[in-house]
mmCIF file of C-alpha atoms in Angstrom:
data_model
loop_
_atom_site.group_PDB
_atom_site.id
_atom_site.type_symbol
_atom_site.label_atom_id
_atom_site.label_comp_id
_atom_site.label_asym_id
_atom_site.label_seq_id
_atom_site.Cartn_x
_atom_site.Cartn_y
_atom_site.Cartn_z
ATOM 1 C CA MET V 235 13.061 22.464 -17.635
ATOM 2 C CA ASN V 236 10.235 22.016 -20.119
ATOM 3 C CA ILE V 237 10.459 18.993 -22.402
ATOM 4 C CA SER V 238 7.817 17.080 -24.366
ATOM 5 C CA PHE V 239 7.930 13.460 -25.521
ATOM 6 C CA THR V 240 5.747 10.509 -26.491
ATOM 7 C CA ALA V 241 4.363 8.130 -23.879
ATOM 8 C CA ALA V 242 1.851 5.321 -23.478
ATOM 9 C CA ILE V 243 -0.626 6.283 -20.748
ATOM 10 C CA LEU V 244 -2.867 4.019 -18.700
ATOM 11 C CA VAL V 245 -6.013 6.130 -18.367
ATOM 12 C CA LYS V 246 -8.532 3.419 -17.535
ATOM 13 C CA GLN V 247 -8.115 -0.205 -16.536
ATOM 14 C CA ASN V 248 -9.010 -2.846 -19.109
ATOM 15 C CA GLN V 249 -8.744 -0.274 -21.886
ATOM 16 C CA PRO V 250 -6.042 0.301 -24.534
ATOM 17 C CA LEU V 251 -3.195 2.605 -23.575
ATOM 18 C CA ILE V 252 -3.377 6.166 -24.923
ATOM 19 C CA ILE V 253 -0.358 7.187 -27.021
ATOM 20 C CA ASP V 254 0.238 10.921 -26.830
ATOM 21 C CA GLU V 255 2.688 13.711 -26.108
ATOM 22 C CA ILE V 256 3.274 14.531 -22.454
ATOM 23 C CA SER V 257 5.621 17.013 -20.793
ATOM 24 C CA PHE V 258 7.890 17.397 -17.800
ATOM 25 C CA GLU V 259 7.966 20.992 -16.588
ATOM 26 C CA ASP V 260 9.913 20.859 -13.314
ATOM 27 C CA ARG V 261 13.522 20.935 -12.214
ATOM 28 C CA LEU V 262 15.100 17.645 -11.318
ATOM 29 C CA CYS V 263 14.845 17.058 -7.583
ATOM 30 C CA VAL V 264 17.315 15.368 -5.257
ATOM 31 C CA GLY V 265 18.031 11.834 -6.464
ATOM 32 C CA GLN V 266 16.278 12.180 -9.823
ATOM 33 C CA VAL V 267 17.878 11.236 -13.159
ATOM 34 C CA LEU V 268 16.670 12.258 -16.624
ATOM 35 C CA VAL V 269 17.117 9.396 -19.122
ATOM 36 C CA LYS V 270 16.505 9.248 -22.868
ATOM 37 C CA LEU V 271 15.187 5.750 -23.562
ATOM 38 C CA ASP V 272 16.467 3.519 -26.362
ATOM 39 C CA TYR V 273 14.466 0.356 -25.577
ATOM 40 C CA SER V 274 11.786 -0.829 -23.198
ATOM 41 C CA GLY V 275 10.611 -4.359 -22.584
ATOM 42 C CA ILE V 276 6.976 -5.232 -21.962
ATOM 43 C CA CYS V 277 6.530 -7.500 -18.968
ATOM 44 C CA GLY V 278 3.502 -9.526 -17.924
ATOM 45 C CA SER V 279 3.351 -7.287 -14.850
ATOM 46 C CA GLN V 280 2.180 -4.421 -17.043
ATOM 47 C CA LEU V 281 -0.567 -6.604 -18.478
ATOM 48 C CA GLY V 282 -1.625 -7.260 -14.899
ATOM 49 C CA GLU V 283 -1.673 -3.532 -14.122
ATOM 50 C CA ILE V 284 -3.822 -2.832 -17.161
ATOM 51 C CA ALA V 285 -6.190 -5.670 -16.227
ATOM 52 C CA GLY V 286 -6.350 -4.575 -12.590
ATOM 53 C CA VAL V 287 -5.346 -7.941 -11.134
ATOM 54 C CA LYS V 288 -4.407 -6.252 -7.854
ATOM 55 C CA GLY V 289 -7.691 -4.368 -7.651
ATOM 56 C CA PRO V 290 -8.768 -0.787 -8.455
ATOM 57 C CA ASP V 291 -5.915 1.545 -9.398
ATOM 58 C CA PRO V 292 -5.932 4.769 -7.313
ATOM 59 C CA TYR V 293 -3.199 6.479 -9.350
ATOM 60 C CA LEU V 294 -4.838 6.773 -12.768
ATOM 61 C CA PRO V 295 -3.843 8.188 -15.165
ATOM 62 C CA HIS V 296 -0.230 7.016 -14.962
ATOM 63 C CA LEU V 297 2.737 5.681 -16.914
ATOM 64 C CA LEU V 298 3.960 2.085 -17.041
ATOM 65 C CA GLY V 299 7.045 -0.020 -17.707
ATOM 66 C CA HIS V 300 9.890 -1.194 -15.507
ATOM 67 C CA GLU V 301 12.684 -2.533 -17.731
ATOM 68 C CA GLY V 302 14.614 -0.459 -20.230
ATOM 69 C CA SER V 303 17.881 0.962 -21.469
ATOM 70 C CA GLY V 304 19.006 4.439 -22.384
ATOM 71 C CA THR V 305 21.400 7.339 -21.868
ATOM 72 C CA VAL V 306 21.569 9.784 -18.968
ATOM 73 C CA VAL V 307 20.762 13.325 -20.104
ATOM 74 C CA GLU V 308 20.917 15.148 -16.778
ATOM 75 C CA VAL V 309 21.193 14.345 -13.078
ATOM 76 C CA GLY V 310 19.606 16.040 -10.096
ATOM 77 C CA PRO V 311 21.226 17.191 -6.847
ATOM 78 C CA GLY V 312 22.943 14.483 -4.830
ATOM 79 C CA VAL V 313 23.226 11.943 -7.658
ATOM 80 C CA SER V 314 26.672 10.318 -7.671
ATOM 81 C CA THR V 315 26.384 6.797 -9.147
ATOM 82 C CA VAL V 316 25.591 7.885 -12.722
ATOM 83 C CA HIS V 317 26.597 10.894 -14.803
ATOM 84 C CA THR V 318 25.508 12.709 -17.943
ATOM 85 C CA GLY V 319 26.249 10.573 -21.007
ATOM 86 C CA ASP V 320 26.289 7.244 -19.156
ATOM 87 C CA ARG V 321 24.549 4.248 -20.702
ATOM 88 C CA VAL V 322 22.205 2.704 -18.129
ATOM 89 C CA VAL V 323 19.781 -0.099 -17.395
ATOM 90 C CA LEU V 324 16.453 0.996 -15.930
ATOM 91 C CA HIS V 325 15.069 -1.517 -13.413
ATOM 92 C CA TRP V 326 12.389 -1.785 -10.755
ATOM 93 C CA ARG V 327 14.563 -3.469 -8.120
ATOM 94 C CA LYS V 328 16.288 -0.976 -5.844
ATOM 95 C CA GLY V 329 19.989 -0.479 -6.478
ATOM 96 C CA SER V 330 22.571 1.993 -5.222
ATOM 97 C CA GLY V 331 21.930 5.692 -4.780
ATOM 98 C CA ILE V 332 19.099 7.916 -3.684
ATOM 99 C CA GLU V 333 15.428 7.098 -4.006
ATOM 100 C CA GLY V 334 14.120 10.348 -5.436
ATOM 101 C CA LYS V 335 10.474 11.261 -5.323
ATOM 102 C CA PRO V 336 8.341 10.071 -8.254
ATOM 103 C CA PRO V 337 7.934 12.672 -11.022
ATOM 104 C CA LYS V 338 4.680 14.214 -12.140
ATOM 105 C CA TYR V 339 4.160 14.749 -15.857
ATOM 106 C CA LYS V 340 1.551 16.880 -17.650
ATOM 107 C CA TRP V 341 -0.933 15.741 -20.289
ATOM 108 C CA GLN V 342 -3.799 17.854 -21.625
ATOM 109 C CA GLY V 343 -3.780 19.921 -18.457
ATOM 110 C CA LYS V 344 -3.862 16.833 -16.213
ATOM 111 C CA THR V 345 -1.191 15.443 -13.947
ATOM 112 C CA ILE V 346 0.183 12.081 -15.038
ATOM 113 C CA ASN V 347 1.517 9.996 -12.171
ATOM 114 C CA ALA V 348 4.591 7.807 -12.379
ATOM 115 C CA GLY V 349 6.528 5.578 -10.028
ATOM 116 C CA HIS V 350 10.245 5.627 -9.334
ATOM 117 C CA VAL V 351 10.815 4.191 -12.810
ATOM 118 C CA THR V 352 8.743 4.055 -16.007
ATOM 119 C CA THR V 353 9.833 2.973 -19.477
ATOM 120 C CA PHE V 354 6.787 3.262 -21.776
ATOM 121 C CA ASN V 355 7.944 6.813 -22.514
ATOM 122 C CA ALA V 356 10.680 8.180 -24.745
ATOM 123 C CA VAL V 357 12.134 10.180 -21.855
ATOM 124 C CA ALA V 358 11.920 9.281 -18.166
ATOM 125 C CA VAL V 359 12.649 10.929 -14.851
ATOM 126 C CA VAL V 360 13.668 8.063 -12.583
ATOM 127 C CA SER V 361 15.179 7.596 -9.154
ATOM 128 C CA GLU V 362 18.936 7.175 -8.985
ATOM 129 C CA ASN V 363 18.486 3.777 -7.319
ATOM 130 C CA ARG V 364 16.496 2.517 -10.342
ATOM 131 C CA VAL V 365 19.324 3.000 -12.863
ATOM 132 C CA THR V 366 22.622 1.122 -13.154
ATOM 133 C CA ASN V 367 25.616 2.242 -15.181
ATOM 134 C CA ILE V 368 26.759 -0.209 -17.884
ATOM 135 C CA PRO V 369 29.764 -0.323 -20.258
ATOM 136 C CA PRO V 370 29.207 1.872 -23.348
ATOM 137 C CA ASP V 371 29.621 -1.100 -25.723
ATOM 138 C CA THR V 372 26.760 -3.088 -24.130
ATOM 139 C CA ASP V 373 24.026 -4.044 -26.599
ATOM 140 C CA LEU V 374 21.100 -1.867 -25.530
ATOM 141 C CA LYS V 375 18.564 -4.542 -26.463
ATOM 142 C CA ALA V 376 20.228 -6.874 -23.986
ATOM 143 C CA ALA V 377 20.472 -4.036 -21.473
ATOM 144 C CA ALA V 378 16.708 -3.490 -21.541
ATOM 145 C CA LEU V 379 16.146 -7.147 -20.638
ATOM 146 C CA LEU V 380 18.531 -6.769 -17.702
ATOM 147 C CA GLY V 381 15.895 -4.549 -16.113
ATOM 148 C CA CYS V 382 13.642 -7.525 -15.356
ATOM 149 C CA ALA V 383 13.407 -10.534 -17.681
ATOM 150 C CA ILE V 384 16.996 -11.754 -17.385
ATOM 151 C CA THR V 385 17.672 -10.616 -13.830
ATOM 152 C CA THR V 386 14.439 -12.077 -12.472
ATOM 153 C CA GLY V 387 14.854 -15.387 -14.296
ATOM 154 C CA PHE V 388 18.455 -15.921 -13.265
ATOM 155 C CA GLY V 389 17.743 -14.607 -9.762
ATOM 156 C CA VAL V 390 15.017 -17.214 -9.308
ATOM 157 C CA ILE V 391 17.635 -19.902 -9.953
ATOM 158 C CA THR V 392 20.588 -18.476 -8.015
ATOM 159 C CA ASN V 393 18.938 -16.533 -5.180
ATOM 160 C CA ASP V 394 15.475 -18.040 -4.587
ATOM 161 C CA ALA V 395 15.722 -21.710 -5.597
ATOM 162 C CA ARG V 396 19.493 -21.960 -5.100
ATOM 163 C CA LEU V 397 19.529 -24.797 -7.592
ATOM 164 C CA LYS V 398 22.352 -27.275 -7.143
ATOM 165 C CA ILE V 399 24.142 -29.183 -9.893
ATOM 166 C CA GLY V 400 22.098 -32.237 -10.876
ATOM 167 C CA GLU V 401 18.782 -31.058 -9.448
ATOM 168 C CA ASN V 402 15.583 -31.220 -11.489
ATOM 169 C CA ILE V 403 13.215 -28.344 -12.172
ATOM 170 C CA VAL V 404 9.800 -27.760 -13.733
ATOM 171 C CA ILE V 405 8.846 -24.308 -15.020
ATOM 172 C CA PHE V 406 5.180 -23.323 -15.326
ATOM 173 C CA GLY V 407 5.011 -20.530 -17.913
ATOM 174 C CA ALA V 408 7.683 -20.058 -20.588
ATOM 175 C CA GLY V 409 7.393 -16.339 -21.285
ATOM 176 C CA GLY V 410 10.200 -13.800 -20.951
ATOM 177 C CA VAL V 411 10.995 -14.619 -17.328
ATOM 178 C CA GLY V 412 10.326 -18.343 -17.735
ATOM 179 C CA LEU V 413 12.789 -18.638 -20.619
ATOM 180 C CA ASN V 414 15.481 -17.080 -18.468
ATOM 181 C CA ILE V 415 14.694 -19.432 -15.603
ATOM 182 C CA ILE V 416 15.235 -22.230 -18.105
ATOM 183 C CA GLN V 417 18.570 -20.954 -19.389
ATOM 184 C CA GLY V 418 19.642 -20.063 -15.854
ATOM 185 C CA ALA V 419 18.847 -23.638 -14.756
ATOM 186 C CA LYS V 420 20.858 -25.045 -17.662
ATOM 187 C CA LEU V 421 23.826 -22.823 -16.868
ATOM 188 C CA ALA V 422 23.636 -23.825 -13.182
ATOM 189 C CA GLY V 423 23.841 -27.521 -14.068
ATOM 190 C CA ALA V 424 20.262 -28.744 -13.734
ATOM 191 C CA ASN V 425 19.570 -32.310 -14.861
ATOM 192 C CA GLN V 426 15.946 -32.382 -16.038
ATOM 193 C CA ILE V 427 14.381 -29.073 -17.117
ATOM 194 C CA ILE V 428 10.706 -29.365 -18.024
ATOM 195 C CA ALA V 429 8.824 -26.390 -19.474
ATOM 196 C CA VAL V 430 5.022 -26.205 -19.265
ATOM 197 C CA ASP V 431 2.995 -23.695 -21.260
ATOM 198 C CA GLN V 432 -0.182 -23.430 -23.339
ATOM 199 C CA TRP V 433 1.510 -21.930 -26.422
ATOM 200 C CA GLU V 434 3.536 -24.151 -28.729
ATOM 201 C CA ASN V 435 5.719 -21.289 -30.015
ATOM 202 C CA ARG V 436 6.915 -20.595 -26.470
ATOM 203 C CA LEU V 437 7.663 -24.263 -25.908
ATOM 204 C CA GLU V 438 9.762 -24.333 -29.072
ATOM 205 C CA LEU V 439 11.768 -21.408 -27.688
ATOM 206 C CA ALA V 440 12.030 -23.198 -24.344
ATOM 207 C CA LYS V 441 13.863 -26.057 -26.085
ATOM 208 C CA LYS V 442 16.343 -23.581 -27.581
ATOM 209 C CA PHE V 443 17.014 -22.155 -24.131
ATOM 210 C CA GLY V 444 17.682 -25.537 -22.544
ATOM 211 C CA ALA V 445 14.436 -27.347 -21.708
ATOM 212 C CA THR V 446 15.039 -31.098 -21.839
ATOM 213 C CA SER V 447 11.321 -31.683 -22.481
ATOM 214 C CA THR V 448 8.135 -29.641 -22.842
ATOM 215 C CA ILE V 449 4.445 -30.081 -22.058
ATOM 216 C CA ASN V 450 1.602 -28.236 -23.762
ATOM 217 C CA ILE V 451 -0.995 -28.014 -21.026
ATOM 218 C CA LYS V 452 -3.775 -27.777 -23.621
ATOM 219 C CA SER V 453 -2.958 -31.188 -25.079
ATOM 220 C CA ILE V 454 -2.973 -33.294 -21.907
ATOM 221 C CA ASP V 455 -5.593 -34.614 -19.517
ATOM 222 C CA ASP V 456 -3.635 -34.565 -16.264
ATOM 223 C CA LEU V 457 -0.710 -32.220 -15.656
ATOM 224 C CA GLU V 458 0.762 -34.003 -12.656
ATOM 225 C CA THR V 459 0.800 -37.376 -14.433
ATOM 226 C CA SER V 460 2.378 -35.827 -17.542
ATOM 227 C CA VAL V 461 5.111 -34.068 -15.547
ATOM 228 C CA LEU V 462 5.966 -37.243 -13.630
ATOM 229 C CA PHE V 463 6.139 -39.173 -16.912
ATOM 230 C CA GLU V 464 8.517 -36.642 -18.453
ATOM 231 C CA MET V 465 10.622 -36.610 -15.279
ATOM 232 C CA ALA V 466 11.301 -40.323 -15.863
ATOM 233 C CA GLY V 467 11.640 -41.238 -12.210
ATOM 234 C CA PHE V 468 13.844 -38.318 -11.168
ATOM 235 C CA PRO V 469 12.686 -36.376 -8.085
ATOM 236 C CA ILE V 470 11.219 -32.938 -8.699
ATOM 237 C CA ASP V 471 13.386 -30.639 -6.631
ATOM 238 C CA ILE V 472 11.975 -27.309 -7.823
ATOM 239 C CA VAL V 473 8.876 -25.966 -9.513
ATOM 240 C CA ALA V 474 8.978 -22.314 -10.585
ATOM 241 C CA ASP V 475 5.479 -20.955 -11.159
ATOM 242 C CA ASN V 476 5.232 -17.867 -13.367
ATOM 243 C CA THR V 477 1.468 -18.023 -13.818
ATOM 244 C CA GLY V 478 0.045 -17.055 -10.436
ATOM 245 C CA ILE V 479 -2.846 -19.446 -11.116
ATOM 246 C CA PRO V 480 -3.926 -20.976 -7.771
ATOM 247 C CA SER V 481 -4.709 -24.417 -9.200
ATOM 248 C CA LEU V 482 -1.230 -24.618 -10.751
ATOM 249 C CA ILE V 483 0.416 -23.493 -7.519
ATOM 250 C CA ASN V 484 -1.407 -26.336 -5.792
ATOM 251 C CA LYS V 485 -0.179 -28.819 -8.406
ATOM 252 C CA ALA V 486 3.361 -27.510 -8.050
ATOM 253 C CA TYR V 487 3.222 -28.122 -4.300
ATOM 254 C CA ASN V 488 1.949 -31.667 -4.863
ATOM 255 C CA LEU V 489 4.656 -32.422 -7.419
ATOM 256 C CA ILE V 490 7.783 -31.445 -5.521
ATOM 257 C CA SER V 491 9.712 -34.023 -3.507
ATOM 258 C CA LYS V 492 9.494 -34.113 0.273
ATOM 259 C CA ASP V 493 12.295 -31.554 0.580
ATOM 260 C CA GLY V 494 11.543 -29.689 -2.660
ATOM 261 C CA ARG V 495 10.607 -26.051 -3.115
ATOM 262 C CA VAL V 496 8.040 -24.114 -5.107
ATOM 263 C CA ILE V 497 9.163 -20.655 -6.214
ATOM 264 C CA LEU V 498 6.206 -18.322 -6.612
ATOM 265 C CA VAL V 499 7.117 -15.833 -9.333
ATOM 266 C CA GLY V 500 3.680 -15.036 -10.749
ATOM 267 C CA VAL V 501 1.142 -13.237 -8.558
ATOM 268 C CA PRO V 502 -2.493 -14.409 -8.266
ATOM 269 C CA LYS V 503 -5.340 -12.006 -8.892
ATOM 270 C CA LYS V 504 -6.527 -10.133 -5.831
ATOM 271 C CA GLY V 505 -8.942 -12.381 -3.939
ATOM 272 C CA ASP V 506 -7.623 -15.647 -5.410
ATOM 273 C CA HIS V 507 -6.353 -18.167 -2.868
ATOM 274 C CA THR V 508 -4.513 -21.478 -2.877
ATOM 275 C CA THR V 509 -5.341 -24.227 -0.397
ATOM 276 C CA ILE V 510 -2.585 -26.641 0.589
ATOM 277 C CA TYR V 511 -2.048 -29.308 3.225
ATOM 278 C CA THR V 512 0.751 -27.794 5.304
ATOM 279 C CA LEU V 513 2.045 -30.877 7.139
ATOM 280 C CA PRO V 514 4.750 -31.613 4.501
ATOM 281 C CA MET V 515 6.186 -28.143 5.159
ATOM 282 C CA HIS V 516 7.153 -29.285 8.652
ATOM 283 C CA PHE V 517 9.359 -31.927 7.055
ATOM 284 C CA GLY V 518 11.075 -29.999 4.288
ATOM 285 C CA LYS V 519 8.676 -28.829 1.572
ATOM 286 C CA ARG V 520 8.901 -25.102 0.978
ATOM 287 C CA LEU V 521 6.875 -22.365 -0.691
ATOM 288 C CA ILE V 522 9.100 -19.389 -1.506
ATOM 289 C CA GLY V 523 7.816 -16.075 -2.792
ATOM 290 C CA SER V 524 10.100 -14.380 -5.303
ATOM 291 C CA GLU V 525 10.468 -10.601 -5.553
ATOM 292 C CA GLY V 526 12.298 -10.107 -8.813
ATOM 293 C CA GLY V 527 14.601 -13.040 -8.105
ATOM 294 C CA ALA V 528 16.011 -11.140 -5.095
ATOM 295 C CA THR V 529 18.192 -9.332 -7.620
ATOM 296 C CA ASP V 530 20.776 -6.800 -6.484
ATOM 297 C CA PRO V 531 21.228 -4.652 -9.623
ATOM 298 C CA GLU V 532 24.705 -3.389 -8.751
ATOM 299 C CA ARG V 533 25.941 -6.907 -8.004
ATOM 300 C CA ASP V 534 24.101 -8.940 -10.625
ATOM 301 C CA ILE V 535 23.824 -6.802 -13.780
ATOM 302 C CA PRO V 536 27.625 -6.644 -14.326
ATOM 303 C CA LYS V 537 27.812 -10.437 -13.895
ATOM 304 C CA TYR V 538 25.148 -11.023 -16.523
ATOM 305 C CA ILE V 539 26.763 -8.567 -18.934
ATOM 306 C CA ASN V 540 29.976 -10.585 -18.659
ATOM 307 C CA LEU V 541 28.044 -13.803 -19.344
ATOM 308 C CA ILE V 542 26.522 -12.190 -22.448
ATOM 309 C CA LYS V 543 29.918 -11.020 -23.708
ATOM 310 C CA ASN V 544 31.348 -14.513 -23.172
ATOM 311 C CA GLY V 545 28.481 -16.147 -25.070
ATOM 312 C CA LYS V 546 27.116 -17.959 -22.025
ATOM 313 C CA LEU V 547 23.852 -16.009 -21.725
ATOM 314 C CA GLU V 548 21.580 -15.791 -24.770
ATOM 315 C CA TYR V 549 19.309 -12.812 -25.322
ATOM 316 C CA ARG V 550 18.910 -12.484 -29.111
ATOM 317 C CA ASP V 551 16.397 -15.323 -29.429
ATOM 318 C CA LEU V 552 14.636 -13.946 -26.371
ATOM 319 C CA VAL V 553 13.708 -10.779 -28.303
ATOM 320 C CA SER V 554 10.795 -11.943 -30.420
ATOM 321 C CA SER V 555 9.977 -8.554 -31.996
ATOM 322 C CA VAL V 556 10.825 -4.848 -31.888
ATOM 323 C CA HIS V 557 8.188 -2.143 -32.394
ATOM 324 C CA LYS V 558 7.580 1.583 -32.130
ATOM 325 C CA ILE V 559 5.600 2.996 -29.214
ATOM 326 C CA ASN V 560 2.529 3.548 -31.445
ATOM 327 C CA ASP V 561 2.211 -0.240 -31.797
ATOM 328 C CA ILE V 562 2.204 -0.984 -28.091
ATOM 329 C CA ASN V 563 -1.465 -1.985 -27.900
ATOM 330 C CA LYS V 564 -0.940 -4.437 -30.768
ATOM 331 C CA ILE V 565 1.992 -5.953 -28.875
ATOM 332 C CA ILE V 566 -0.099 -6.299 -25.736
ATOM 333 C CA SER V 567 -2.804 -8.088 -27.728
ATOM 334 C CA ARG V 568 -0.189 -10.443 -29.178
ATOM 335 C CA MET V 569 1.096 -11.196 -25.692
ATOM 336 C CA LYS V 570 -2.393 -12.016 -24.511
ATOM 337 C CA ASP V 571 -3.232 -14.363 -27.389
ATOM 338 C CA GLY V 572 0.137 -16.136 -27.341
ATOM 339 C CA SER V 573 1.399 -14.790 -30.673
ATOM 340 C CA GLU V 574 4.412 -13.190 -28.984
ATOM 341 C CA ALA V 575 6.692 -16.074 -28.034
ATOM 342 C CA GLY V 576 9.490 -14.175 -26.285
ATOM 343 C CA ARG V 577 10.009 -10.617 -25.090
ATOM 344 C CA ALA V 578 8.761 -7.751 -27.257
ATOM 345 C CA LEU V 579 10.728 -4.513 -27.176
ATOM 346 C CA ILE V 580 9.705 -0.928 -27.802
ATOM 347 C CA GLU V 581 12.348 1.031 -29.720
ATOM 348 C CA PHE V 582 12.417 4.784 -29.300
ATOM 349 C CA GLU V 583 13.684 7.291 -31.863
ATOM 350 C CA ASN V 584 17.152 8.668 -31.153
#
């Protein structure tokens, strides 16, 4: 096999991605699936990879992206859960099937590394357990968001927080995942849903997705006082933090009721630490780390597709813009400066 296609390559941290043609020149190995991408989402996790929030990157240069949709072109030995011609969601959470070895692509005579799934490329060789078959009539824009934004947000509510009808929740960060935490909380029967963010356009979207009130952190003096005011005397059962900012994690812990829980979705920069007084944890307070909302792709993606088809899960307003791969650095800049309210998608040529 020798195929060439366009990709966005991370060559150096804190630098724009390089858009260029790369190639795959090997046979598919056991557990590998060749997918032609239709759409890819851009998650805050990729911004963190580019910025090096977890420290120096030993795998440069490499590809990025972990949520997408497309069509299976070919399958490697041993693959049984998907077949040529299937429409699929590409996701970073492990699903059914084999975990094939990561592919190695070629670019200007260099090897380009990749993980078990990448989506900032028009064609991808991914592990069988990172793709899930979907009905052929599924909207592929929605399918791309099922790779992370929707599944993580709803998983935070159903699997991590286990929100009960009538409970109250505060969400720090109303980006792609945060908006889905909000609509997941609404669907699960939450009472008060308060969204906190620094960008007014995201807060406006948060209201559309079910936030009962919003707080612009830039326009207040004291976050804890403002949240308690908006909560109007109701206990704060859950705070979901999407920011990974230690000071906000600390505030979340202070805000929750004596048997409340903080769900840690965002990841702090390497070396950043939060200091808390642990005694309340002996009497019911909980800090819970979330790994993609504990999503099981084979179990959860079909459920969410049914919710979309029945009009109970909104994704159209979640997609704030659609671009070609050549514009990816502009999108990343818009995400950083708050111009991009929801989830931006990359659309690949068919």
